[in-house]
Amino acid sequence: MSNDMWGGRFLSDPAAIMQEINASIDFDRQLYRQDIRASQAHARMLAAQKIIREDDAEAIVNGLDTILGEIEAGTFTFSRKLEDIHLNIESRLTELIGAAGGRLHTARSRNDQVAVDFRLWVRDALDALDGEIARLQLAFAEKALAHAGTVMPGFTHLQTAQPVTFGHHLLAYVEMLARDRGRFADARKRLNESPLGAAALAGTSFPIDRQATAKSLGFDRPTANSLDSVSDRDFAIETLAAASLLAVHLSRFAEEIVIWSSAEFAFIRLSDKFTTGSSIMPQKRNPDAAELVRAKTGRIIGALNALLIVMKGLPLAYQKDMQEDKEQTFDALRNLSLCIAAMTGMVEDMEPDAARLKKAAKAGFANATDLADWLVRALGMPFRNAHHVAGRAVRAAEEKGVALEKLTLADYQGIEPGITEEVFSVLGVERSVKSRTSYGGTAPANVRREAKRWLKQLKPRG
Ligand code: ARG
């Protein structure tokens, strides 16, 4: 017979190339834990519903435990001829326990089997990710508290804009990551329904108990429509969409690390742990980890695109096209975890050069807005006029080759006679950040409070 598992009506073996394009065992073997768990739940339910005998169910459950041990010990032989993880495990089960093994596949199909396995796998990945992102948030928040008062230039258009604090900049990422965790949590909620028991596409005539299998696998409820159950890959797509957005956030910070650690900026120093040397240029300390985080974002977004495109033309219900969902998802989420871990290491590891940051904050007329704001406050000028006056002061300073605080009072009064000595009190960068006390602003006191709020929320209790 051509195939032990489904070869009844087949007379010859598949072509070698057919086996190669069709077999998914090389990657879906990663589902072994979920597959075994779901099969054990299914077998117990079959016995409870008197669809199979209690002793057969027991043999199945024990046989599956043996297989779990074999796979984890690396002694299990995976066969491409058996296509996928489901048939590989079932075939071994029958080898181990005999005819009872053949009863496991009663009232189910590989279509609901793969749907439940894959959901469980994505759910496990989501649960792991949540803790990993929380650890990254913690690293950001700790560094932010340490540098709540470290002044640096804030940028728009990558042009020096206004002074901010290093801690404030880092806390921006804590907020982004919180939204990312929220998106994953939402995806998990929608994912958490069990497709097991939808069978091939139409449900089954056996008196199965889908509530029971759903409950024992930690699902909130069974899915309501058998066609939808075996056709739906929203849960993977939604997860990849949230993963893509998280990856974009990580990539933006990676880009900042690359810029900040360059010799030209030298805002931060990454230790030897997260840099590499050049084989030819001895002075180099390349931020490879950050660059790879930036690059892997492309691959994660690629997986989202791939899956959307795989699904877009598929009529209901299961189509073999859907086998292409797993490799992309496994790869994307594995790489996402790697990026989060590398980023956590880099954040813990990076040290800002406070003196250099302050100098940079003072350069580039980052305090021009403070001057304009003072003109509004002290002289009652409309902001638009104040902006012009401050602009002329910047031009004067530029011509003299000095910073705004180094212009003389006479220089200022030449531009606007109403200006007094008091103006110098707002031109220091420290004063500038201290004054930004509006809710969500960069004042060190705000940053300290926000960092502490996050730390309280994120620190593992105990
Ligand atoms: N290996 C398949 C997949 O990943 C399992 C489902 C196969 N179902 C089928 N009717 N051939 O999609």
Tab-separated table of C-alpha atoms and ligand atoms in Angstrom:
chain	number	residue	atom	x	y	z
A	1	MET	CA	0.000	0.000	0.000
A	2	SER	CA	1.287	3.458	-0.827
A	3	ASN	CA	0.630	5.146	2.509
A	4	ASP	CA	-0.159	3.430	5.797
A	5	MET	CA	-2.314	6.285	6.989
A	6	TRP	CA	-4.529	7.080	4.025
A	7	GLY	CA	-3.399	4.836	1.199
A	8	GLY	CA	-6.514	2.649	0.877
A	9	ARG	CA	-7.447	3.735	-2.618
A	10	PHE	CA	-3.932	4.459	-3.847
A	11	LEU	CA	-1.972	1.972	-5.919
A	12	SER	CA	1.424	3.602	-6.154
A	13	ASP	CA	3.739	5.825	-4.132
A	14	PRO	CA	3.795	9.578	-4.668
A	15	ALA	CA	6.501	10.962	-6.914
A	16	ALA	CA	9.593	11.982	-5.010
A	17	ILE	CA	8.953	15.603	-5.855
A	18	MET	CA	5.353	15.268	-4.638
A	19	GLN	CA	6.632	14.115	-1.296
A	20	GLU	CA	9.065	16.969	-1.184
A	21	ILE	CA	6.522	19.685	-1.875
A	22	ASN	CA	3.829	18.079	0.244
A	23	ALA	CA	5.628	17.037	3.405
A	24	SER	CA	5.541	19.555	6.233
A	25	ILE	CA	7.211	17.418	8.880
A	26	ASP	CA	10.494	19.331	8.584
A	27	PHE	CA	8.837	22.331	10.199
A	28	ASP	CA	5.546	21.249	11.740
A	29	ARG	CA	7.388	18.845	14.039
A	30	GLN	CA	7.557	21.957	16.226
A	31	LEU	CA	3.881	21.324	16.987
A	32	TYR	CA	4.549	17.994	18.699
A	33	ARG	CA	3.738	19.154	22.223
A	34	GLN	CA	0.481	20.786	21.176
A	35	ASP	CA	-0.445	17.838	18.960
A	36	ILE	CA	0.030	15.357	21.783
A	37	ARG	CA	-1.829	17.514	24.270
A	38	ALA	CA	-4.801	17.936	21.954
A	39	SER	CA	-4.876	14.228	21.082
A	40	GLN	CA	-4.880	13.267	24.742
A	41	ALA	CA	-7.782	15.618	25.413
A	42	HIS	CA	-9.617	14.189	22.410
A	43	ALA	CA	-9.042	10.564	23.498
A	44	ARG	CA	-10.252	11.240	27.056
A	45	MET	CA	-13.357	12.929	25.715
A	46	LEU	CA	-14.036	10.019	23.328
A	47	ALA	CA	-13.930	7.627	26.279
A	48	ALA	CA	-16.066	9.858	28.501
A	49	GLN	CA	-18.649	9.968	25.716
A	50	LYS	CA	-18.400	6.169	25.325
A	51	ILE	CA	-17.277	6.556	21.720
A	52	ILE	CA	-14.164	4.486	22.474
A	53	ARG	CA	-13.417	2.165	25.383
A	54	GLU	CA	-11.802	3.468	28.564
A	55	ASP	CA	-8.840	1.050	28.300
A	56	ASP	CA	-8.205	2.104	24.699
A	57	ALA	CA	-8.187	5.763	25.750
A	58	GLU	CA	-5.760	4.939	28.522
A	59	ALA	CA	-3.468	3.137	26.118
A	60	ILE	CA	-3.641	6.115	23.757
A	61	VAL	CA	-2.851	8.656	26.479
A	62	ASN	CA	0.064	6.585	27.789
A	63	GLY	CA	1.357	5.850	24.301
A	64	LEU	CA	1.318	9.568	23.530
A	65	ASP	CA	3.291	10.236	26.719
A	66	THR	CA	5.868	7.710	25.554
A	67	ILE	CA	6.068	9.491	22.201
A	68	LEU	CA	6.484	12.844	23.922
A	69	GLY	CA	9.441	11.374	25.801
A	70	GLU	CA	10.928	9.958	22.596
A	71	ILE	CA	10.676	13.262	20.765
A	72	GLU	CA	12.185	15.183	23.673
A	73	ALA	CA	14.994	12.652	23.993
A	74	GLY	CA	15.696	12.938	20.287
A	75	THR	CA	15.092	9.246	19.637
A	76	PHE	CA	11.893	9.644	17.595
A	77	THR	CA	12.296	8.995	13.875
A	78	PHE	CA	10.430	11.544	11.803
A	79	SER	CA	9.436	10.366	8.363
A	80	ARG	CA	8.682	12.528	5.361
A	81	LYS	CA	6.663	9.716	3.929
A	82	LEU	CA	4.211	10.327	6.761
A	83	GLU	CA	3.855	13.944	5.648
A	84	ASP	CA	3.300	15.816	8.853
A	85	ILE	CA	3.477	15.758	12.629
A	86	HIS	CA	-0.057	14.430	12.969
A	87	LEU	CA	0.531	11.310	10.878
A	88	ASN	CA	4.018	10.765	12.269
A	89	ILE	CA	2.706	10.656	15.812
A	90	GLU	CA	-0.374	8.600	15.016
A	91	SER	CA	1.662	6.053	13.092
A	92	ARG	CA	4.105	5.642	15.975
A	93	LEU	CA	1.198	5.357	18.384
A	94	THR	CA	-0.190	2.394	16.497
A	95	GLU	CA	3.269	0.866	16.385
A	96	LEU	CA	3.417	1.183	20.177
A	97	ILE	CA	-0.113	0.209	21.248
A	98	GLY	CA	-1.570	-1.649	18.298
A	99	ALA	CA	-5.141	-1.350	17.067
A	100	ALA	CA	-6.236	1.078	19.809
A	101	GLY	CA	-4.010	3.683	18.145
A	102	GLY	CA	-6.281	3.576	15.129
A	103	ARG	CA	-9.235	4.669	17.265
A	104	LEU	CA	-7.733	8.059	18.143
A	105	HIS	CA	-8.727	9.635	14.857
A	106	THR	CA	-12.435	8.929	15.433
A	107	ALA	CA	-14.607	12.041	15.103
A	108	ARG	CA	-11.799	14.344	14.026
A	109	SER	CA	-9.752	15.165	10.956
A	110	ARG	CA	-6.320	16.568	10.377
A	111	ASN	CA	-8.101	19.787	9.456
A	112	ASP	CA	-9.409	20.476	12.946
A	113	GLN	CA	-6.336	18.813	14.410
A	114	VAL	CA	-3.913	21.212	12.748
A	115	ALA	CA	-6.193	24.140	13.564
A	116	VAL	CA	-6.201	23.300	17.258
A	117	ASP	CA	-2.461	22.520	17.366
A	118	PHE	CA	-1.542	25.743	15.651
A	119	ARG	CA	-3.820	27.812	17.884
A	120	LEU	CA	-2.253	26.237	20.949
A	121	TRP	CA	1.215	26.930	19.571
A	122	VAL	CA	0.445	30.584	18.827
A	123	ARG	CA	-1.168	30.941	22.255
A	124	ASP	CA	1.944	29.543	23.940
A	125	ALA	CA	4.066	31.951	21.905
A	126	LEU	CA	1.836	34.887	22.900
A	127	ASP	CA	2.105	33.961	26.576
A	128	ALA	CA	5.891	33.786	26.386
A	129	LEU	CA	6.075	37.059	24.470
A	130	ASP	CA	4.136	38.957	27.103
A	131	GLY	CA	6.769	38.197	29.743
A	132	GLU	CA	9.599	38.958	27.339
A	133	ILE	CA	8.154	42.365	26.439
A	134	ALA	CA	7.556	43.129	30.116
A	135	ARG	CA	11.246	42.454	30.815
A	136	LEU	CA	12.222	44.847	28.049
A	137	GLN	CA	9.877	47.491	29.481
A	138	LEU	CA	11.505	46.967	32.863
A	139	ALA	CA	14.978	47.497	31.376
A	140	PHE	CA	13.803	50.724	29.720
A	141	ALA	CA	12.096	51.979	32.894
A	142	GLU	CA	15.115	51.249	35.086
A	143	LYS	CA	17.443	53.083	32.739
A	144	ALA	CA	14.903	55.911	32.504
A	145	LEU	CA	14.809	56.347	36.279
A	146	ALA	CA	18.613	56.437	36.404
A	147	HIS	CA	18.609	59.151	33.745
A	148	ALA	CA	15.456	61.087	34.589
A	149	GLY	CA	17.545	64.269	34.787
A	150	THR	CA	20.120	63.565	32.060
A	151	VAL	CA	19.617	66.314	29.505
A	152	MET	CA	19.893	65.533	25.796
A	153	PRO	CA	18.773	67.205	22.609
A	154	GLY	CA	15.327	66.178	21.421
A	155	PHE	CA	14.971	66.008	17.657
A	156	THR	CA	12.375	66.560	14.999
A	157	HIS	CA	13.422	65.941	11.387
A	158	LEU	CA	16.635	64.726	13.076
A	159	GLN	CA	17.347	68.438	13.642
A	160	THR	CA	17.962	69.605	17.186
A	161	ALA	CA	14.585	70.749	18.460
A	162	GLN	CA	14.314	71.201	22.240
A	163	PRO	CA	16.149	69.720	25.188
A	164	VAL	CA	14.557	66.631	26.697
A	165	THR	CA	15.826	64.086	29.174
A	166	PHE	CA	17.287	60.717	28.286
A	167	GLY	CA	14.829	59.087	30.674
A	168	HIS	CA	11.885	60.720	28.941
A	169	HIS	CA	13.067	59.389	25.593
A	170	LEU	CA	13.319	55.850	26.973
A	171	LEU	CA	9.884	56.009	28.585
A	172	ALA	CA	8.397	56.720	25.166
A	173	TYR	CA	9.317	53.132	24.288
A	174	VAL	CA	7.780	51.785	27.489
A	175	GLU	CA	4.484	53.292	26.325
A	176	MET	CA	4.788	51.790	22.833
A	177	LEU	CA	5.575	48.383	24.304
A	178	ALA	CA	2.547	48.621	26.595
A	179	ARG	CA	0.336	49.080	23.559
A	180	ASP	CA	2.078	46.132	21.889
A	181	ARG	CA	1.285	43.945	24.882
A	182	GLY	CA	-2.308	45.132	24.696
A	183	ARG	CA	-2.536	44.127	21.053
A	184	PHE	CA	-1.151	40.658	21.783
A	185	ALA	CA	-3.583	40.293	24.678
A	186	ASP	CA	-6.476	41.206	22.374
A	187	ALA	CA	-5.306	38.684	19.792
A	188	ARG	CA	-5.128	36.035	22.504
A	189	LYS	CA	-8.709	36.697	23.576
A	190	ARG	CA	-10.069	36.190	20.072
A	191	LEU	CA	-7.808	33.203	19.456
A	192	ASN	CA	-8.920	31.349	22.538
A	193	GLU	CA	-11.703	29.190	21.071
A	194	SER	CA	-11.273	25.525	20.295
A	195	PRO	CA	-11.765	24.296	16.724
A	196	LEU	CA	-11.345	20.682	17.821
A	197	GLY	CA	-14.398	18.632	16.849
A	198	ALA	CA	-15.162	20.607	13.688
A	199	ALA	CA	-13.686	17.492	12.031
A	200	ALA	CA	-13.024	17.762	8.294
A	201	LEU	CA	-15.401	20.679	7.743
A	202	ALA	CA	-18.951	19.700	8.633
A	203	GLY	CA	-18.794	18.494	12.231
A	204	THR	CA	-19.378	14.849	13.098
A	205	SER	CA	-22.168	12.361	13.726
A	206	PHE	CA	-20.442	11.029	16.852
A	207	PRO	CA	-21.785	12.385	20.168
A	208	ILE	CA	-18.630	14.339	20.993
A	209	ASP	CA	-18.372	16.921	23.765
A	210	ARG	CA	-16.627	19.964	22.347
A	211	GLN	CA	-17.128	21.923	25.564
A	212	ALA	CA	-15.081	19.327	27.420
A	213	THR	CA	-12.122	19.330	25.024
A	214	ALA	CA	-12.191	23.131	24.847
A	215	LYS	CA	-12.103	23.352	28.618
A	216	SER	CA	-9.358	20.796	29.102
A	217	LEU	CA	-7.157	22.610	26.580
A	218	GLY	CA	-7.657	25.952	28.322
A	219	PHE	CA	-9.922	27.464	25.673
A	220	ASP	CA	-12.791	29.724	26.667
A	221	ARG	CA	-15.285	27.871	24.466
A	222	PRO	CA	-15.537	25.836	21.258
A	223	THR	CA	-15.739	27.688	17.946
A	224	ALA	CA	-19.325	28.013	16.729
A	225	ASN	CA	-19.084	27.164	13.037
A	226	SER	CA	-17.315	24.064	11.767
A	227	LEU	CA	-16.443	25.590	8.379
A	228	ASP	CA	-14.955	28.672	9.983
A	229	SER	CA	-13.095	26.506	12.508
A	230	VAL	CA	-10.979	24.727	9.909
A	231	SER	CA	-10.611	27.707	7.541
A	232	ASP	CA	-9.680	30.452	9.946
A	233	ARG	CA	-6.108	31.650	10.249
A	234	ASP	CA	-7.035	35.115	11.529
A	235	PHE	CA	-5.416	34.277	14.824
A	236	ALA	CA	-2.016	33.831	13.203
A	237	ILE	CA	-2.408	36.868	10.968
A	238	GLU	CA	-3.521	39.058	13.827
A	239	THR	CA	-0.583	37.876	15.896
A	240	LEU	CA	1.807	38.628	13.042
A	241	ALA	CA	0.258	42.077	12.633
A	242	ALA	CA	0.870	42.847	16.295
A	243	ALA	CA	4.339	41.295	15.948
A	244	SER	CA	5.084	43.535	12.974
A	245	LEU	CA	4.138	46.641	14.873
A	246	LEU	CA	6.263	45.612	17.843
A	247	ALA	CA	9.124	44.889	15.464
A	248	VAL	CA	8.722	48.361	13.968
A	249	HIS	CA	9.007	49.859	17.456
A	250	LEU	CA	12.129	47.833	18.159
A	251	SER	CA	13.533	48.816	14.794
A	252	ARG	CA	13.084	52.506	15.513
A	253	PHE	CA	15.031	52.221	18.725
A	254	ALA	CA	17.619	50.073	16.965
A	255	GLU	CA	18.063	52.885	14.470
A	256	GLU	CA	18.536	55.345	17.321
A	257	ILE	CA	21.154	53.083	18.869
A	258	VAL	CA	22.994	52.972	15.555
A	259	ILE	CA	22.910	56.768	15.279
A	260	TRP	CA	23.684	57.444	18.938
A	261	SER	CA	26.613	55.040	19.092
A	262	SER	CA	28.295	56.500	16.004
A	263	ALA	CA	31.508	58.437	16.599
A	264	GLU	CA	29.796	61.561	15.251
A	265	PHE	CA	26.997	61.488	17.831
A	266	ALA	CA	28.685	59.449	20.592
A	267	PHE	CA	25.584	59.876	22.770
A	268	ILE	CA	25.818	56.357	24.150
A	269	ARG	CA	28.383	53.679	24.492
A	270	LEU	CA	27.485	50.042	23.972
A	271	SER	CA	29.820	47.647	25.755
A	272	ASP	CA	31.865	44.966	24.033
A	273	LYS	CA	28.995	42.587	24.743
A	274	PHE	CA	26.802	44.110	22.051
A	275	THR	CA	29.286	45.324	19.489
A	276	THR	CA	31.666	43.670	17.080
A	277	GLY	CA	35.005	44.740	15.692
A	278	SER	CA	36.003	45.097	12.100
A	279	SER	CA	38.465	42.647	10.576
A	280	ILE	CA	40.278	45.510	8.882
A	281	MET	CA	39.538	48.761	10.731
A	282	PRO	CA	40.764	48.482	14.321
A	283	GLN	CA	38.917	51.577	15.583
A	284	LYS	CA	35.440	50.218	14.826
A	285	ARG	CA	32.795	49.114	17.298
A	286	ASN	CA	29.894	48.097	15.151
A	287	PRO	CA	26.385	47.958	16.656
A	288	ASP	CA	25.549	44.695	14.857
A	289	ALA	CA	22.861	43.560	17.274
A	290	ALA	CA	20.912	46.781	16.727
A	291	GLU	CA	21.350	46.506	12.987
A	292	LEU	CA	20.027	42.948	13.014
A	293	VAL	CA	16.996	43.937	15.071
A	294	ARG	CA	16.339	46.587	12.436
A	295	ALA	CA	16.750	44.060	9.629
A	296	LYS	CA	14.680	41.271	11.141
A	297	THR	CA	11.739	43.636	11.181
A	298	GLY	CA	11.664	43.191	7.408
A	299	ARG	CA	11.380	39.475	7.771
A	300	ILE	CA	8.589	39.692	10.355
A	301	ILE	CA	6.558	42.079	8.210
A	302	GLY	CA	7.315	39.724	5.316
A	303	ALA	CA	5.671	36.864	7.205
A	304	LEU	CA	2.547	38.954	7.774
A	305	ASN	CA	2.396	39.786	4.078
A	306	ALA	CA	2.999	36.192	3.079
A	307	LEU	CA	0.185	34.890	5.215
A	308	LEU	CA	-2.293	37.529	4.099
A	309	ILE	CA	-1.502	36.704	0.500
A	310	VAL	CA	-1.730	32.940	1.062
A	311	MET	CA	-5.225	33.374	2.516
A	312	LYS	CA	-6.723	35.991	0.227
A	313	GLY	CA	-7.958	33.715	-2.537
A	314	LEU	CA	-8.966	30.622	-0.585
A	315	PRO	CA	-12.539	29.380	-0.769
A	316	LEU	CA	-13.846	27.622	2.338
A	317	ALA	CA	-12.906	25.306	3.899
A	318	TYR	CA	-9.415	23.821	4.383
A	319	GLN	CA	-6.987	24.101	1.451
A	320	LYS	CA	-3.458	22.771	1.441
A	321	ASP	CA	-2.269	26.311	0.821
A	322	MET	CA	-2.813	26.799	4.517
A	323	GLN	CA	0.098	24.528	5.306
A	324	GLU	CA	2.269	27.512	4.347
A	325	ASP	CA	1.083	29.371	7.463
A	326	LYS	CA	3.329	27.646	9.947
A	327	GLU	CA	6.881	28.083	8.696
A	328	GLN	CA	6.429	31.846	8.383
A	329	THR	CA	4.774	32.193	11.763
A	330	PHE	CA	7.345	30.034	13.554
A	331	ASP	CA	10.184	31.951	11.962
A	332	ALA	CA	8.705	35.388	12.605
A	333	LEU	CA	7.900	34.772	16.263
A	334	ARG	CA	11.214	33.074	16.969
A	335	ASN	CA	13.046	36.029	15.487
A	336	LEU	CA	10.833	38.466	17.341
A	337	SER	CA	11.774	36.830	20.649
A	338	LEU	CA	15.404	37.039	19.684
A	339	CYS	CA	15.034	40.753	18.880
A	340	ILE	CA	13.321	41.455	22.203
A	341	ALA	CA	16.040	39.620	24.123
A	342	ALA	CA	18.831	41.392	22.237
A	343	MET	CA	17.156	44.736	22.770
A	344	THR	CA	16.735	44.047	26.490
A	345	GLY	CA	20.446	43.304	26.705
A	346	MET	CA	21.377	46.444	24.801
A	347	VAL	CA	19.148	48.683	26.921
A	348	GLU	CA	20.584	47.275	30.151
A	349	ASP	CA	24.040	47.632	28.730
A	350	MET	CA	24.011	51.091	27.168
A	351	GLU	CA	25.516	54.020	29.004
A	352	PRO	CA	24.697	57.543	27.909
A	353	ASP	CA	27.547	60.077	27.911
A	354	ALA	CA	25.858	62.745	30.046
A	355	ALA	CA	28.466	65.458	29.406
A	356	ARG	CA	28.355	64.929	25.684
A	357	LEU	CA	24.540	64.862	25.657
A	358	LYS	CA	24.390	68.116	27.573
A	359	LYS	CA	26.842	69.747	25.211
A	360	ALA	CA	24.783	68.593	22.250
A	361	ALA	CA	21.611	69.884	23.928
A	362	LYS	CA	23.251	73.286	24.275
A	363	ALA	CA	24.333	73.330	20.651
A	364	GLY	CA	21.909	73.797	17.800
A	365	PHE	CA	19.904	76.531	19.607
A	366	ALA	CA	17.719	73.966	21.339
A	367	ASN	CA	16.682	76.745	23.759
A	368	ALA	CA	15.209	79.006	21.046
A	369	THR	CA	11.666	78.007	22.068
A	370	ASP	CA	12.475	78.878	25.688
A	371	LEU	CA	13.477	82.352	24.520
A	372	ALA	CA	10.240	82.745	22.553
A	373	ASP	CA	8.169	81.458	25.498
A	374	TRP	CA	9.894	83.984	27.809
A	375	LEU	CA	9.032	86.833	25.427
A	376	VAL	CA	5.403	85.739	25.583
A	377	ARG	CA	5.396	85.424	29.366
A	378	ALA	CA	7.529	88.433	30.357
A	379	LEU	CA	6.684	90.905	27.606
A	380	GLY	CA	3.155	89.771	26.736
A	381	MET	CA	4.128	89.300	23.085
A	382	PRO	CA	1.897	87.219	20.817
A	383	PHE	CA	3.723	83.921	20.243
A	384	ARG	CA	4.008	84.507	16.481
A	385	ASN	CA	5.950	87.784	17.077
A	386	ALA	CA	8.028	86.156	19.809
A	387	HIS	CA	8.961	83.427	17.321
A	388	HIS	CA	10.279	86.126	14.936
A	389	VAL	CA	12.279	87.880	17.637
A	390	ALA	CA	13.791	84.577	18.801
A	391	GLY	CA	14.595	83.768	15.172
A	392	ARG	CA	16.494	87.008	14.820
A	393	ALA	CA	18.399	86.242	18.006
A	394	VAL	CA	19.347	82.818	16.548
A	395	ARG	CA	20.598	84.538	13.390
A	396	ALA	CA	22.639	87.019	15.466
A	397	ALA	CA	24.124	84.203	17.539
A	398	GLU	CA	24.912	82.237	14.426
A	399	GLU	CA	26.735	85.233	12.931
A	400	LYS	CA	28.750	85.666	16.120
A	401	GLY	CA	29.383	81.952	16.301
A	402	VAL	CA	28.006	81.670	19.851
A	403	ALA	CA	25.092	80.058	21.691
A	404	LEU	CA	21.962	82.066	22.587
A	405	GLU	CA	22.999	82.408	26.232
A	406	LYS	CA	26.325	83.915	25.100
A	407	LEU	CA	24.738	86.899	23.321
A	408	THR	CA	25.037	90.069	25.422
A	409	LEU	CA	22.109	91.992	26.840
A	410	ALA	CA	23.022	94.746	24.359
A	411	ASP	CA	22.759	92.216	21.512
A	412	TYR	CA	19.293	91.265	22.749
A	413	GLN	CA	18.145	94.822	23.226
A	414	GLY	CA	19.344	95.638	19.716
A	415	ILE	CA	16.805	93.053	18.529
A	416	GLU	CA	14.024	93.856	21.017
A	417	PRO	CA	14.452	96.782	23.402
A	418	GLY	CA	12.061	95.316	26.002
A	419	ILE	CA	14.354	92.362	26.773
A	420	THR	CA	15.886	92.420	30.273
A	421	GLU	CA	18.664	90.581	32.122
A	422	GLU	CA	16.008	88.075	33.295
A	423	VAL	CA	16.021	86.403	29.874
A	424	PHE	CA	19.292	84.647	30.721
A	425	SER	CA	17.577	82.745	33.500
A	426	VAL	CA	15.544	80.670	31.007
A	427	LEU	CA	18.290	79.965	28.503
A	428	GLY	CA	20.033	77.137	30.371
A	429	VAL	CA	19.099	73.649	29.128
A	430	GLU	CA	18.572	72.406	32.667
A	431	ARG	CA	16.089	75.192	33.327
A	432	SER	CA	14.446	74.357	30.047
A	433	VAL	CA	13.692	70.727	30.838
A	434	LYS	CA	12.711	71.577	34.415
A	435	SER	CA	10.084	73.952	33.103
A	436	ARG	CA	8.359	71.314	30.934
A	437	THR	CA	6.036	70.231	33.720
A	438	SER	CA	2.867	69.860	31.665
A	439	TYR	CA	1.289	66.398	31.897
A	440	GLY	CA	3.421	64.018	29.819
A	441	GLY	CA	6.230	66.598	29.533
A	442	THR	CA	9.957	66.010	29.935
A	443	ALA	CA	10.552	67.691	33.330
A	444	PRO	CA	12.820	65.408	35.392
A	445	ALA	CA	10.235	65.317	38.177
A	446	ASN	CA	7.627	64.006	35.709
A	447	VAL	CA	10.041	61.465	34.306
A	448	ARG	CA	10.993	60.230	37.752
A	449	ARG	CA	7.346	59.834	38.710
A	450	GLU	CA	6.473	58.016	35.485
A	451	ALA	CA	9.500	55.717	35.697
A	452	LYS	CA	8.555	54.785	39.253
A	453	ARG	CA	4.957	54.167	38.263
A	454	TRP	CA	6.122	51.764	35.549
A	455	LEU	CA	8.638	50.052	37.796
A	456	LYS	CA	5.968	49.410	40.390
A	457	GLN	CA	3.763	47.893	37.725
A	458	LEU	CA	6.472	45.844	36.047
A	459	LYS	CA	8.622	44.561	38.912
A	460	PRO	CA	7.863	40.919	39.495
A	461	ARG	CA	6.202	40.771	42.901
A	462	GLY	CA	7.717	38.668	45.631
B	1	ARG	N1	0.042	19.326	7.305
B	1	ARG	C1	-1.246	19.898	7.119
B	1	ARG	C2	-1.197	21.404	7.337
B	1	ARG	O1	-0.295	21.840	7.930
B	1	ARG	C3	-2.224	19.287	8.055
B	1	ARG	C4	-3.629	19.291	7.566
B	1	ARG	C5	-3.736	18.384	6.403
B	1	ARG	N2	-5.091	18.153	6.029
B	1	ARG	C6	-5.369	17.562	4.898
B	1	ARG	N3	-6.609	17.395	4.649
B	1	ARG	N4	-4.454	17.159	4.064
B	1	ARG	O2	-2.043	22.120	6.909
